Amino acid sequence: SSKRCSRSRKPLAASRPVLARLLGASMGQHGCKRTWKPKESSDDLCGTCRLDTSVPTWVSGDVLQVWTSLALGDVEFRAVLIKPLGWDTNRQVGPYPLAAYFPGLGENAGAILDRIDEFERVAPEPFVLASPMRPKQGWWFIDNGSAWGWMKGNFREEMAQRYCAWVAELAGREGIDRKRVGIFGYSAGAYAVVEMLAMGFGLPLSGVGLGGVHGHGQWDCSEFPGDQARGAQDKFARFLERLSRHQGAGFIEATHGRTDKESKWEDASKIIEALEKRQLELGFPKVHVRRLEP
């Protein structure tokens, strides 16, 4: 079967510690090595963490926004402010960390609105959550949105550049802590995330989260018809070559089911191996892997 049938599964569900590391909270930014605690006095926070700012005016989940680059094209997206459950609404603490979520093919940027409660339950502190719409008729950065697109289509470098530029521009906006930026994705969205990591953002990433990641092409094509599998291994090899030059991140976690029939563990393990090898070359930590058993 094609990968499309797996796109309706739930996206990556991070625990509070994982989300904290994705946003760089465990790295001691601002000299403050803890995350938010309910009803904590502002006097207990370090001076930099006590900066009070209003919510950035562009953060409005009800509006599908358009980011435009004359050179690269447009990105439609939504953005919301996530606050932990029990957060004192009279206290706004900024600048805020930024997390960008890339959904699978079975959902779109509106998915973050449906899961605000889920994010609030695991949020370590307030942060801005942004999610883009996928390019039309594409498998994110592959120019084929069909059921076999990840195998049949070609990598479009300019599409990856567009979304990298979008994340970088959001990170530089007023109210965002440019030093605390994380990206995460599920299934096809996780594929998009690793392509962007390989492309480079021009700014450091606190963390990267991958749920059910797959690649461009596939390593094991034995189960696929010849016309669908043709060239898929070559594409996967070139994909791994791109990953071998990725920019690195302070924290990378990959969550994957060992018996996943769509985004196969055999392919995911090779992706993780390529990511980890580069991480170590750059002096970053190994990839943290959560293998889910049936």
PDB file of C-alpha atoms in Angstrom:
ATOM      1  CA  SER A   1       0.000   0.000   0.000  1.00  0.00           C
ATOM      2  CA  SER A   2       1.032   3.614  -0.362  1.00  0.00           C
ATOM      3  CA  LYS A   3       2.178   5.793   2.515  1.00  0.00           C
ATOM      4  CA  ARG A   4      -0.907   7.989   2.254  1.00  0.00           C
ATOM      5  CA  CYS A   5      -2.977   5.534   4.298  1.00  0.00           C
ATOM      6  CA  SER A   6      -0.826   6.249   7.355  1.00  0.00           C
ATOM      7  CA  ARG A   7      -1.375   9.993   7.340  1.00  0.00           C
ATOM      8  CA  SER A   8      -4.401  10.043   9.626  1.00  0.00           C
ATOM      9  CA  ARG A   9      -2.461   8.763  12.653  1.00  0.00           C
ATOM     10  CA  LYS A  10      -1.856  11.078  15.591  1.00  0.00           C
ATOM     11  CA  PRO A  11       1.186  13.325  15.295  1.00  0.00           C
ATOM     12  CA  LEU A  12       4.162  13.282  17.607  1.00  0.00           C
ATOM     13  CA  ALA A  13       2.998  13.579  21.217  1.00  0.00           C
ATOM     14  CA  ALA A  14       5.920  14.953  23.202  1.00  0.00           C
ATOM     15  CA  SER A  15       6.252  14.745  26.952  1.00  0.00           C
ATOM     16  CA  ARG A  16       6.972  17.902  28.920  1.00  0.00           C
ATOM     17  CA  PRO A  17      10.720  17.130  29.233  1.00  0.00           C
ATOM     18  CA  VAL A  18      11.004  16.453  25.485  1.00  0.00           C
ATOM     19  CA  LEU A  19       9.169  19.647  24.560  1.00  0.00           C
ATOM     20  CA  ALA A  20      11.337  21.571  27.013  1.00  0.00           C
ATOM     21  CA  ARG A  21      14.478  20.323  25.264  1.00  0.00           C
ATOM     22  CA  LEU A  22      12.974  21.007  21.842  1.00  0.00           C
ATOM     23  CA  LEU A  23      12.584  24.637  22.934  1.00  0.00           C
ATOM     24  CA  GLY A  24      16.010  24.780  24.534  1.00  0.00           C
ATOM     25  CA  ALA A  25      14.758  25.069  28.111  1.00  0.00           C
ATOM     26  CA  SER A  26      17.213  22.486  29.409  1.00  0.00           C
ATOM     27  CA  MET A  27      20.197  24.271  27.851  1.00  0.00           C
ATOM     28  CA  GLY A  28      20.180  27.078  30.401  1.00  0.00           C
ATOM     29  CA  GLN A  29      19.277  30.017  28.141  1.00  0.00           C
ATOM     30  CA  HIS A  30      19.043  33.311  30.038  1.00  0.00           C
ATOM     31  CA  GLY A  31      20.983  31.638  32.874  1.00  0.00           C
ATOM     32  CA  CYS A  32      17.741  30.041  34.034  1.00  0.00           C
ATOM     33  CA  LYS A  33      17.930  26.224  34.001  1.00  0.00           C
ATOM     34  CA  ARG A  34      14.347  25.525  35.010  1.00  0.00           C
ATOM     35  CA  THR A  35      11.082  25.785  33.194  1.00  0.00           C
ATOM     36  CA  TRP A  36       7.870  27.396  34.332  1.00  0.00           C
ATOM     37  CA  LYS A  37       6.057  26.213  37.444  1.00  0.00           C
ATOM     38  CA  PRO A  38       2.382  27.066  38.168  1.00  0.00           C
ATOM     39  CA  LYS A  39       1.782  30.232  40.167  1.00  0.00           C
ATOM     40  CA  GLU A  40       5.480  30.877  40.677  1.00  0.00           C
ATOM     41  CA  SER A  41       6.249  34.361  41.920  1.00  0.00           C
ATOM     42  CA  SER A  42       7.897  36.604  39.338  1.00  0.00           C
ATOM     43  CA  ASP A  43      10.472  37.403  42.017  1.00  0.00           C
ATOM     44  CA  ASP A  44      11.697  33.801  41.702  1.00  0.00           C
ATOM     45  CA  LEU A  45      12.560  34.169  38.038  1.00  0.00           C
ATOM     46  CA  CYS A  46      15.896  35.338  36.729  1.00  0.00           C
ATOM     47  CA  GLY A  47      16.003  38.942  35.523  1.00  0.00           C
ATOM     48  CA  THR A  48      15.991  38.185  31.813  1.00  0.00           C
ATOM     49  CA  CYS A  49      13.147  35.655  32.137  1.00  0.00           C
ATOM     50  CA  ARG A  50      11.049  38.325  33.867  1.00  0.00           C
ATOM     51  CA  LEU A  51      10.745  40.469  30.750  1.00  0.00           C
ATOM     52  CA  ASP A  52       7.065  41.299  30.313  1.00  0.00           C
ATOM     53  CA  THR A  53       5.857  41.785  26.769  1.00  0.00           C
ATOM     54  CA  SER A  54       2.522  41.542  25.036  1.00  0.00           C
ATOM     55  CA  VAL A  55       1.686  38.624  22.805  1.00  0.00           C
ATOM     56  CA  PRO A  56       3.178  39.296  19.343  1.00  0.00           C
ATOM     57  CA  THR A  57       0.457  40.874  17.200  1.00  0.00           C
ATOM     58  CA  TRP A  58       1.022  38.410  14.348  1.00  0.00           C
ATOM     59  CA  VAL A  59       0.247  35.398  16.572  1.00  0.00           C
ATOM     60  CA  SER A  60      -3.411  34.693  15.807  1.00  0.00           C
ATOM     61  CA  GLY A  61      -4.511  31.136  15.161  1.00  0.00           C
ATOM     62  CA  ASP A  62      -7.845  32.228  13.719  1.00  0.00           C
ATOM     63  CA  VAL A  63      -6.115  33.770  10.714  1.00  0.00           C
ATOM     64  CA  LEU A  64      -4.440  31.848   7.895  1.00  0.00           C
ATOM     65  CA  GLN A  65      -1.487  34.148   7.246  1.00  0.00           C
ATOM     66  CA  VAL A  66       0.722  34.475   4.191  1.00  0.00           C
ATOM     67  CA  TRP A  67       4.475  34.960   4.367  1.00  0.00           C
ATOM     68  CA  THR A  68       5.872  36.249   1.076  1.00  0.00           C
ATOM     69  CA  SER A  69       9.342  36.222  -0.425  1.00  0.00           C
ATOM     70  CA  LEU A  70       9.808  37.741  -3.876  1.00  0.00           C
ATOM     71  CA  ALA A  71      12.666  35.330  -4.493  1.00  0.00           C
ATOM     72  CA  LEU A  72      11.257  32.144  -2.951  1.00  0.00           C
ATOM     73  CA  GLY A  73       7.466  32.375  -3.024  1.00  0.00           C
ATOM     74  CA  ASP A  74       4.700  32.235  -0.408  1.00  0.00           C
ATOM     75  CA  VAL A  75       4.070  30.186   2.728  1.00  0.00           C
ATOM     76  CA  GLU A  76       0.605  30.043   4.270  1.00  0.00           C
ATOM     77  CA  PHE A  77       0.652  29.370   8.001  1.00  0.00           C
ATOM     78  CA  ARG A  78      -1.076  29.644  11.348  1.00  0.00           C
ATOM     79  CA  ALA A  79       0.474  30.666  14.663  1.00  0.00           C
ATOM     80  CA  VAL A  80      -0.835  30.408  18.222  1.00  0.00           C
ATOM     81  CA  LEU A  81       0.508  31.141  21.685  1.00  0.00           C
ATOM     82  CA  ILE A  82       0.568  27.996  23.817  1.00  0.00           C
ATOM     83  CA  LYS A  83       0.430  28.467  27.589  1.00  0.00           C
ATOM     84  CA  PRO A  84       0.744  25.717  30.216  1.00  0.00           C
ATOM     85  CA  LEU A  85      -2.410  24.708  32.050  1.00  0.00           C
ATOM     86  CA  GLY A  86      -2.770  26.870  35.139  1.00  0.00           C
ATOM     87  CA  TRP A  87      -0.724  29.699  33.702  1.00  0.00           C
ATOM     88  CA  ASP A  88      -1.448  33.088  35.297  1.00  0.00           C
ATOM     89  CA  THR A  89      -3.030  34.960  32.382  1.00  0.00           C
ATOM     90  CA  ASN A  90      -2.148  38.284  33.987  1.00  0.00           C
ATOM     91  CA  ARG A  91       1.550  37.540  33.538  1.00  0.00           C
ATOM     92  CA  GLN A  92       2.983  37.589  30.015  1.00  0.00           C
ATOM     93  CA  VAL A  93       6.596  36.482  29.854  1.00  0.00           C
ATOM     94  CA  GLY A  94       8.620  37.065  26.737  1.00  0.00           C
ATOM     95  CA  PRO A  95      10.318  36.954  24.385  1.00  0.00           C
ATOM     96  CA  TYR A  96       8.827  33.565  23.571  1.00  0.00           C
ATOM     97  CA  PRO A  97      10.466  30.400  22.241  1.00  0.00           C
ATOM     98  CA  LEU A  98       9.275  29.364  18.760  1.00  0.00           C
ATOM     99  CA  ALA A  99       8.286  25.849  17.689  1.00  0.00           C
ATOM    100  CA  ALA A 100       7.360  25.085  14.073  1.00  0.00           C
ATOM    101  CA  TYR A 101       5.258  21.979  13.444  1.00  0.00           C
ATOM    102  CA  PHE A 102       5.175  20.266  10.039  1.00  0.00           C
ATOM    103  CA  PRO A 103       2.140  17.979   9.710  1.00  0.00           C
ATOM    104  CA  GLY A 104       1.730  14.762   7.751  1.00  0.00           C
ATOM    105  CA  LEU A 105      -0.285  14.502   4.557  1.00  0.00           C
ATOM    106  CA  GLY A 106      -3.518  13.704   6.388  1.00  0.00           C
ATOM    107  CA  GLU A 107      -3.694  17.123   8.069  1.00  0.00           C
ATOM    108  CA  ASN A 108      -2.755  20.753   7.546  1.00  0.00           C
ATOM    109  CA  ALA A 109      -1.757  23.853   9.494  1.00  0.00           C
ATOM    110  CA  GLY A 110      -5.170  23.920  11.177  1.00  0.00           C
ATOM    111  CA  ALA A 111      -4.218  20.788  13.113  1.00  0.00           C
ATOM    112  CA  ILE A 112      -2.508  22.882  15.768  1.00  0.00           C
ATOM    113  CA  LEU A 113      -5.850  24.520  16.584  1.00  0.00           C
ATOM    114  CA  ASP A 114      -7.413  21.103  17.197  1.00  0.00           C
ATOM    115  CA  ARG A 115      -4.599  20.115  19.556  1.00  0.00           C
ATOM    116  CA  ILE A 116      -4.122  23.232  21.659  1.00  0.00           C
ATOM    117  CA  ASP A 117      -5.305  21.352  24.769  1.00  0.00           C
ATOM    118  CA  GLU A 118      -2.766  18.597  24.124  1.00  0.00           C
ATOM    119  CA  PHE A 119       0.086  21.071  23.803  1.00  0.00           C
ATOM    120  CA  GLU A 120      -1.052  22.982  26.891  1.00  0.00           C
ATOM    121  CA  ARG A 121      -0.847  19.797  28.965  1.00  0.00           C
ATOM    122  CA  VAL A 122       2.828  19.263  28.115  1.00  0.00           C
ATOM    123  CA  ALA A 123       4.002  22.863  27.647  1.00  0.00           C
ATOM    124  CA  PRO A 124       6.984  23.599  29.921  1.00  0.00           C
ATOM    125  CA  GLU A 125       6.390  27.351  29.516  1.00  0.00           C
ATOM    126  CA  PRO A 126       4.555  29.689  27.110  1.00  0.00           C
ATOM    127  CA  PHE A 127       5.764  29.441  23.514  1.00  0.00           C
ATOM    128  CA  VAL A 128       4.653  30.363  20.006  1.00  0.00           C
ATOM    129  CA  LEU A 129       3.595  27.391  17.888  1.00  0.00           C
ATOM    130  CA  ALA A 130       3.528  27.922  14.119  1.00  0.00           C
ATOM    131  CA  SER A 131       2.502  25.473  11.413  1.00  0.00           C
ATOM    132  CA  PRO A 132       2.690  25.949   7.631  1.00  0.00           C
ATOM    133  CA  MET A 133       0.506  24.665   4.833  1.00  0.00           C
ATOM    134  CA  ARG A 134       2.123  22.106   2.555  1.00  0.00           C
ATOM    135  CA  PRO A 135       2.908  23.179  -1.042  1.00  0.00           C
ATOM    136  CA  LYS A 136       0.018  22.337  -3.350  1.00  0.00           C
ATOM    137  CA  GLN A 137       0.362  19.121  -5.361  1.00  0.00           C
ATOM    138  CA  GLY A 138       3.563  18.311  -3.526  1.00  0.00           C
ATOM    139  CA  TRP A 139       4.865  15.887  -0.910  1.00  0.00           C
ATOM    140  CA  TRP A 140       6.353  18.793   0.965  1.00  0.00           C
ATOM    141  CA  PHE A 141       9.631  19.221  -0.952  1.00  0.00           C
ATOM    142  CA  ILE A 142       8.992  16.453  -3.472  1.00  0.00           C
ATOM    143  CA  ASP A 143       7.179  17.544  -6.625  1.00  0.00           C
ATOM    144  CA  ASN A 144       4.637  14.725  -6.610  1.00  0.00           C
ATOM    145  CA  GLY A 145       1.679  14.647  -4.247  1.00  0.00           C
ATOM    146  CA  SER A 146       0.321  11.306  -5.425  1.00  0.00           C
ATOM    147  CA  ALA A 147       0.080   8.192  -3.260  1.00  0.00           C
ATOM    148  CA  TRP A 148       3.550   7.155  -4.470  1.00  0.00           C
ATOM    149  CA  GLY A 149       4.943  10.671  -4.519  1.00  0.00           C
ATOM    150  CA  TRP A 150       7.756  10.110  -2.033  1.00  0.00           C
ATOM    151  CA  MET A 151       9.180   7.490  -4.415  1.00  0.00           C
ATOM    152  CA  LYS A 152       8.236   8.866  -7.845  1.00  0.00           C
ATOM    153  CA  GLY A 153       8.812  12.579  -7.360  1.00  0.00           C
ATOM    154  CA  ASN A 154      11.955  14.712  -7.457  1.00  0.00           C
ATOM    155  CA  PHE A 155      13.443  16.814  -4.657  1.00  0.00           C
ATOM    156  CA  ARG A 156      12.791  20.542  -5.073  1.00  0.00           C
ATOM    157  CA  GLU A 157      15.601  22.374  -3.330  1.00  0.00           C
ATOM    158  CA  GLU A 158      13.971  25.775  -3.744  1.00  0.00           C
ATOM    159  CA  MET A 159      10.901  24.582  -1.805  1.00  0.00           C
ATOM    160  CA  ALA A 160      13.064  23.551   1.147  1.00  0.00           C
ATOM    161  CA  GLN A 161      14.846  26.901   0.957  1.00  0.00           C
ATOM    162  CA  ARG A 162      11.479  28.691   1.055  1.00  0.00           C
ATOM    163  CA  TYR A 163      10.391  27.041   4.278  1.00  0.00           C
ATOM    164  CA  CYS A 164      13.810  27.446   5.885  1.00  0.00           C
ATOM    165  CA  ALA A 165      13.597  31.163   5.134  1.00  0.00           C
ATOM    166  CA  TRP A 166      10.078  31.256   6.598  1.00  0.00           C
ATOM    167  CA  VAL A 167      11.242  29.747   9.913  1.00  0.00           C
ATOM    168  CA  ALA A 168      14.252  32.081  10.042  1.00  0.00           C
ATOM    169  CA  GLU A 169      12.080  35.144   9.411  1.00  0.00           C
ATOM    170  CA  LEU A 170       9.593  34.177  12.152  1.00  0.00           C
ATOM    171  CA  ALA A 171      12.507  33.616  14.539  1.00  0.00           C
ATOM    172  CA  GLY A 172      13.666  37.190  13.926  1.00  0.00           C
ATOM    173  CA  ARG A 173      10.296  38.791  14.617  1.00  0.00           C
ATOM    174  CA  GLU A 174       9.584  40.945  17.640  1.00  0.00           C
ATOM    175  CA  GLY A 175       8.518  38.911  20.653  1.00  0.00           C
ATOM    176  CA  ILE A 176      10.435  35.747  19.629  1.00  0.00           C
ATOM    177  CA  ASP A 177      13.583  34.470  21.307  1.00  0.00           C
ATOM    178  CA  ARG A 178      15.807  33.765  18.307  1.00  0.00           C
ATOM    179  CA  LYS A 179      18.068  31.598  20.468  1.00  0.00           C
ATOM    180  CA  ARG A 180      15.241  29.186  21.281  1.00  0.00           C
ATOM    181  CA  VAL A 181      13.825  27.783  18.054  1.00  0.00           C
ATOM    182  CA  GLY A 182      12.741  24.183  17.540  1.00  0.00           C
ATOM    183  CA  ILE A 183      11.129  22.329  14.630  1.00  0.00           C
ATOM    184  CA  PHE A 184       9.229  19.059  14.651  1.00  0.00           C
ATOM    185  CA  GLY A 185       7.117  17.017  12.299  1.00  0.00           C
ATOM    186  CA  TYR A 186       5.153  13.844  11.825  1.00  0.00           C
ATOM    187  CA  SER A 187       5.522  11.322   8.974  1.00  0.00           C
ATOM    188  CA  ALA A 188       5.741  13.376   5.755  1.00  0.00           C
ATOM    189  CA  GLY A 189       6.214  16.413   8.003  1.00  0.00           C
ATOM    190  CA  ALA A 190       9.169  14.705   9.690  1.00  0.00           C
ATOM    191  CA  TYR A 191      10.620  14.123   6.218  1.00  0.00           C
ATOM    192  CA  ALA A 192      10.273  17.872   5.587  1.00  0.00           C
ATOM    193  CA  VAL A 193      12.023  18.661   8.869  1.00  0.00           C
ATOM    194  CA  VAL A 194      15.132  16.588   8.077  1.00  0.00           C
ATOM    195  CA  GLU A 195      15.378  18.072   4.565  1.00  0.00           C
ATOM    196  CA  MET A 196      15.297  21.546   6.136  1.00  0.00           C
ATOM    197  CA  LEU A 197      17.878  20.544   8.709  1.00  0.00           C
ATOM    198  CA  ALA A 198      20.088  19.443   5.813  1.00  0.00           C
ATOM    199  CA  MET A 199      19.425  22.688   3.927  1.00  0.00           C
ATOM    200  CA  GLY A 200      20.281  24.912   6.908  1.00  0.00           C
ATOM    201  CA  PHE A 201      18.405  27.817   8.492  1.00  0.00           C
ATOM    202  CA  GLY A 202      21.110  30.393   9.074  1.00  0.00           C
ATOM    203  CA  LEU A 203      20.352  30.255  12.801  1.00  0.00           C
ATOM    204  CA  PRO A 204      20.990  27.642  15.495  1.00  0.00           C
ATOM    205  CA  LEU A 205      18.226  25.200  16.416  1.00  0.00           C
ATOM    206  CA  SER A 206      17.509  24.289  20.020  1.00  0.00           C
ATOM    207  CA  GLY A 207      15.841  21.030  19.077  1.00  0.00           C
ATOM    208  CA  VAL A 208      14.368  18.811  16.374  1.00  0.00           C
ATOM    209  CA  GLY A 209      11.546  16.290  16.865  1.00  0.00           C
ATOM    210  CA  LEU A 210      10.758  13.491  14.394  1.00  0.00           C
ATOM    211  CA  GLY A 211       7.701  11.251  14.566  1.00  0.00           C
ATOM    212  CA  GLY A 212       7.491   8.347  12.099  1.00  0.00           C
ATOM    213  CA  VAL A 213      10.116   9.827   9.791  1.00  0.00           C
ATOM    214  CA  HIS A 214      10.615   8.583   6.246  1.00  0.00           C
ATOM    215  CA  GLY A 215      12.878   9.706   3.425  1.00  0.00           C
ATOM    216  CA  HIS A 216      12.830  10.604  -0.240  1.00  0.00           C
ATOM    217  CA  GLY A 217      12.756   7.254  -1.958  1.00  0.00           C
ATOM    218  CA  GLN A 218      13.141   4.043   0.006  1.00  0.00           C
ATOM    219  CA  TRP A 219      15.900   1.607   0.900  1.00  0.00           C
ATOM    220  CA  ASP A 220      13.917  -1.650   0.831  1.00  0.00           C
ATOM    221  CA  CYS A 221      11.743  -1.708  -2.289  1.00  0.00           C
ATOM    222  CA  SER A 222      11.090  -5.452  -2.400  1.00  0.00           C
ATOM    223  CA  GLU A 223       7.378  -5.045  -1.671  1.00  0.00           C
ATOM    224  CA  PHE A 224       6.692  -2.505  -4.402  1.00  0.00           C
ATOM    225  CA  PRO A 225       5.893  -2.915  -8.110  1.00  0.00           C
ATOM    226  CA  GLY A 226       8.827  -2.339 -10.407  1.00  0.00           C
ATOM    227  CA  ASP A 227       7.392   0.798 -11.986  1.00  0.00           C
ATOM    228  CA  GLN A 228       6.826   2.349  -8.545  1.00  0.00           C
ATOM    229  CA  ALA A 229      10.187   1.353  -7.093  1.00  0.00           C
ATOM    230  CA  ARG A 230      12.321   2.362 -10.073  1.00  0.00           C
ATOM    231  CA  GLY A 231      15.024   4.714  -8.918  1.00  0.00           C
ATOM    232  CA  ALA A 232      13.722   4.795  -5.332  1.00  0.00           C
ATOM    233  CA  GLN A 233      16.945   3.425  -3.847  1.00  0.00           C
ATOM    234  CA  ASP A 234      19.053   5.935  -5.766  1.00  0.00           C
ATOM    235  CA  LYS A 235      16.857   8.760  -4.494  1.00  0.00           C
ATOM    236  CA  PHE A 236      17.177   7.461  -0.946  1.00  0.00           C
ATOM    237  CA  ALA A 237      20.966   7.324  -1.256  1.00  0.00           C
ATOM    238  CA  ARG A 238      21.053  10.950  -2.472  1.00  0.00           C
ATOM    239  CA  PHE A 239      18.704  11.892   0.363  1.00  0.00           C
ATOM    240  CA  LEU A 240      21.085  10.368   2.926  1.00  0.00           C
ATOM    241  CA  GLU A 241      23.941  12.250   1.298  1.00  0.00           C
ATOM    242  CA  ARG A 242      22.055  15.508   1.875  1.00  0.00           C
ATOM    243  CA  LEU A 243      21.525  14.574   5.531  1.00  0.00           C
ATOM    244  CA  SER A 244      25.248  13.933   5.949  1.00  0.00           C
ATOM    245  CA  ARG A 245      25.777  17.703   5.678  1.00  0.00           C
ATOM    246  CA  HIS A 246      23.020  18.866   8.045  1.00  0.00           C
ATOM    247  CA  GLN A 247      23.586  21.883  10.264  1.00  0.00           C
ATOM    248  CA  GLY A 248      23.148  20.124  13.603  1.00  0.00           C
ATOM    249  CA  ALA A 249      20.884  20.867  16.554  1.00  0.00           C
ATOM    250  CA  GLY A 250      21.193  21.025  20.309  1.00  0.00           C
ATOM    251  CA  PHE A 251      18.757  18.120  20.655  1.00  0.00           C
ATOM    252  CA  ILE A 252      17.250  15.637  18.195  1.00  0.00           C
ATOM    253  CA  GLU A 253      14.671  13.039  19.135  1.00  0.00           C
ATOM    254  CA  ALA A 254      13.196  10.419  16.802  1.00  0.00           C
ATOM    255  CA  THR A 255      10.058   8.520  17.845  1.00  0.00           C
ATOM    256  CA  HIS A 256       9.260   5.497  15.699  1.00  0.00           C
ATOM    257  CA  GLY A 257       7.245   2.289  15.791  1.00  0.00           C
ATOM    258  CA  ARG A 258       9.366  -0.814  15.253  1.00  0.00           C
ATOM    259  CA  THR A 259       6.514  -2.468  13.318  1.00  0.00           C
ATOM    260  CA  ASP A 260       5.496   0.583  11.261  1.00  0.00           C
ATOM    261  CA  LYS A 261       4.485  -0.772   7.847  1.00  0.00           C
ATOM    262  CA  GLU A 262       4.348   2.629   6.138  1.00  0.00           C
ATOM    263  CA  SER A 263       7.366   4.556   7.376  1.00  0.00           C
ATOM    264  CA  LYS A 264       9.562   1.523   7.880  1.00  0.00           C
ATOM    265  CA  TRP A 265      11.967   1.213  10.780  1.00  0.00           C
ATOM    266  CA  GLU A 266      14.660  -0.085   8.415  1.00  0.00           C
ATOM    267  CA  ASP A 267      14.615   3.227   6.533  1.00  0.00           C
ATOM    268  CA  ALA A 268      14.204   5.313   9.689  1.00  0.00           C
ATOM    269  CA  SER A 269      17.248   3.665  11.293  1.00  0.00           C
ATOM    270  CA  LYS A 270      19.410   4.678   8.321  1.00  0.00           C
ATOM    271  CA  ILE A 271      18.080   8.241   8.560  1.00  0.00           C
ATOM    272  CA  ILE A 272      18.853   8.346  12.289  1.00  0.00           C
ATOM    273  CA  GLU A 273      22.332   6.932  11.660  1.00  0.00           C
ATOM    274  CA  ALA A 274      23.086   9.669   9.116  1.00  0.00           C
ATOM    275  CA  LEU A 275      21.774  12.376  11.436  1.00  0.00           C
ATOM    276  CA  GLU A 276      23.747  11.074  14.397  1.00  0.00           C
ATOM    277  CA  LYS A 277      27.000  10.766  12.502  1.00  0.00           C
ATOM    278  CA  ARG A 278      26.793  14.426  11.522  1.00  0.00           C
ATOM    279  CA  GLN A 279      25.721  15.451  15.032  1.00  0.00           C
ATOM    280  CA  LEU A 280      28.866  13.912  16.466  1.00  0.00           C
ATOM    281  CA  GLU A 281      31.048  15.487  13.766  1.00  0.00           C
ATOM    282  CA  LEU A 282      29.708  18.889  14.818  1.00  0.00           C
ATOM    283  CA  GLY A 283      30.089  18.209  18.542  1.00  0.00           C
ATOM    284  CA  PHE A 284      26.353  17.870  19.239  1.00  0.00           C
ATOM    285  CA  PRO A 285      24.714  15.083  21.290  1.00  0.00           C
ATOM    286  CA  LYS A 286      23.611  11.795  19.775  1.00  0.00           C
ATOM    287  CA  VAL A 287      20.082  11.403  18.452  1.00  0.00           C
ATOM    288  CA  HIS A 288      17.709  10.319  21.202  1.00  0.00           C
ATOM    289  CA  VAL A 289      15.531   7.471  19.923  1.00  0.00           C
ATOM    290  CA  ARG A 290      12.188   6.330  21.328  1.00  0.00           C
ATOM    291  CA  ARG A 291      11.269   2.987  19.748  1.00  0.00           C
ATOM    292  CA  LEU A 292       7.611   2.174  20.192  1.00  0.00           C
ATOM    293  CA  GLU A 293       6.716  -1.493  20.507  1.00  0.00           C
ATOM    294  CA  PRO A 294       3.313  -2.840  19.388  1.00  0.00           C
TER     295      PRO A 294
END
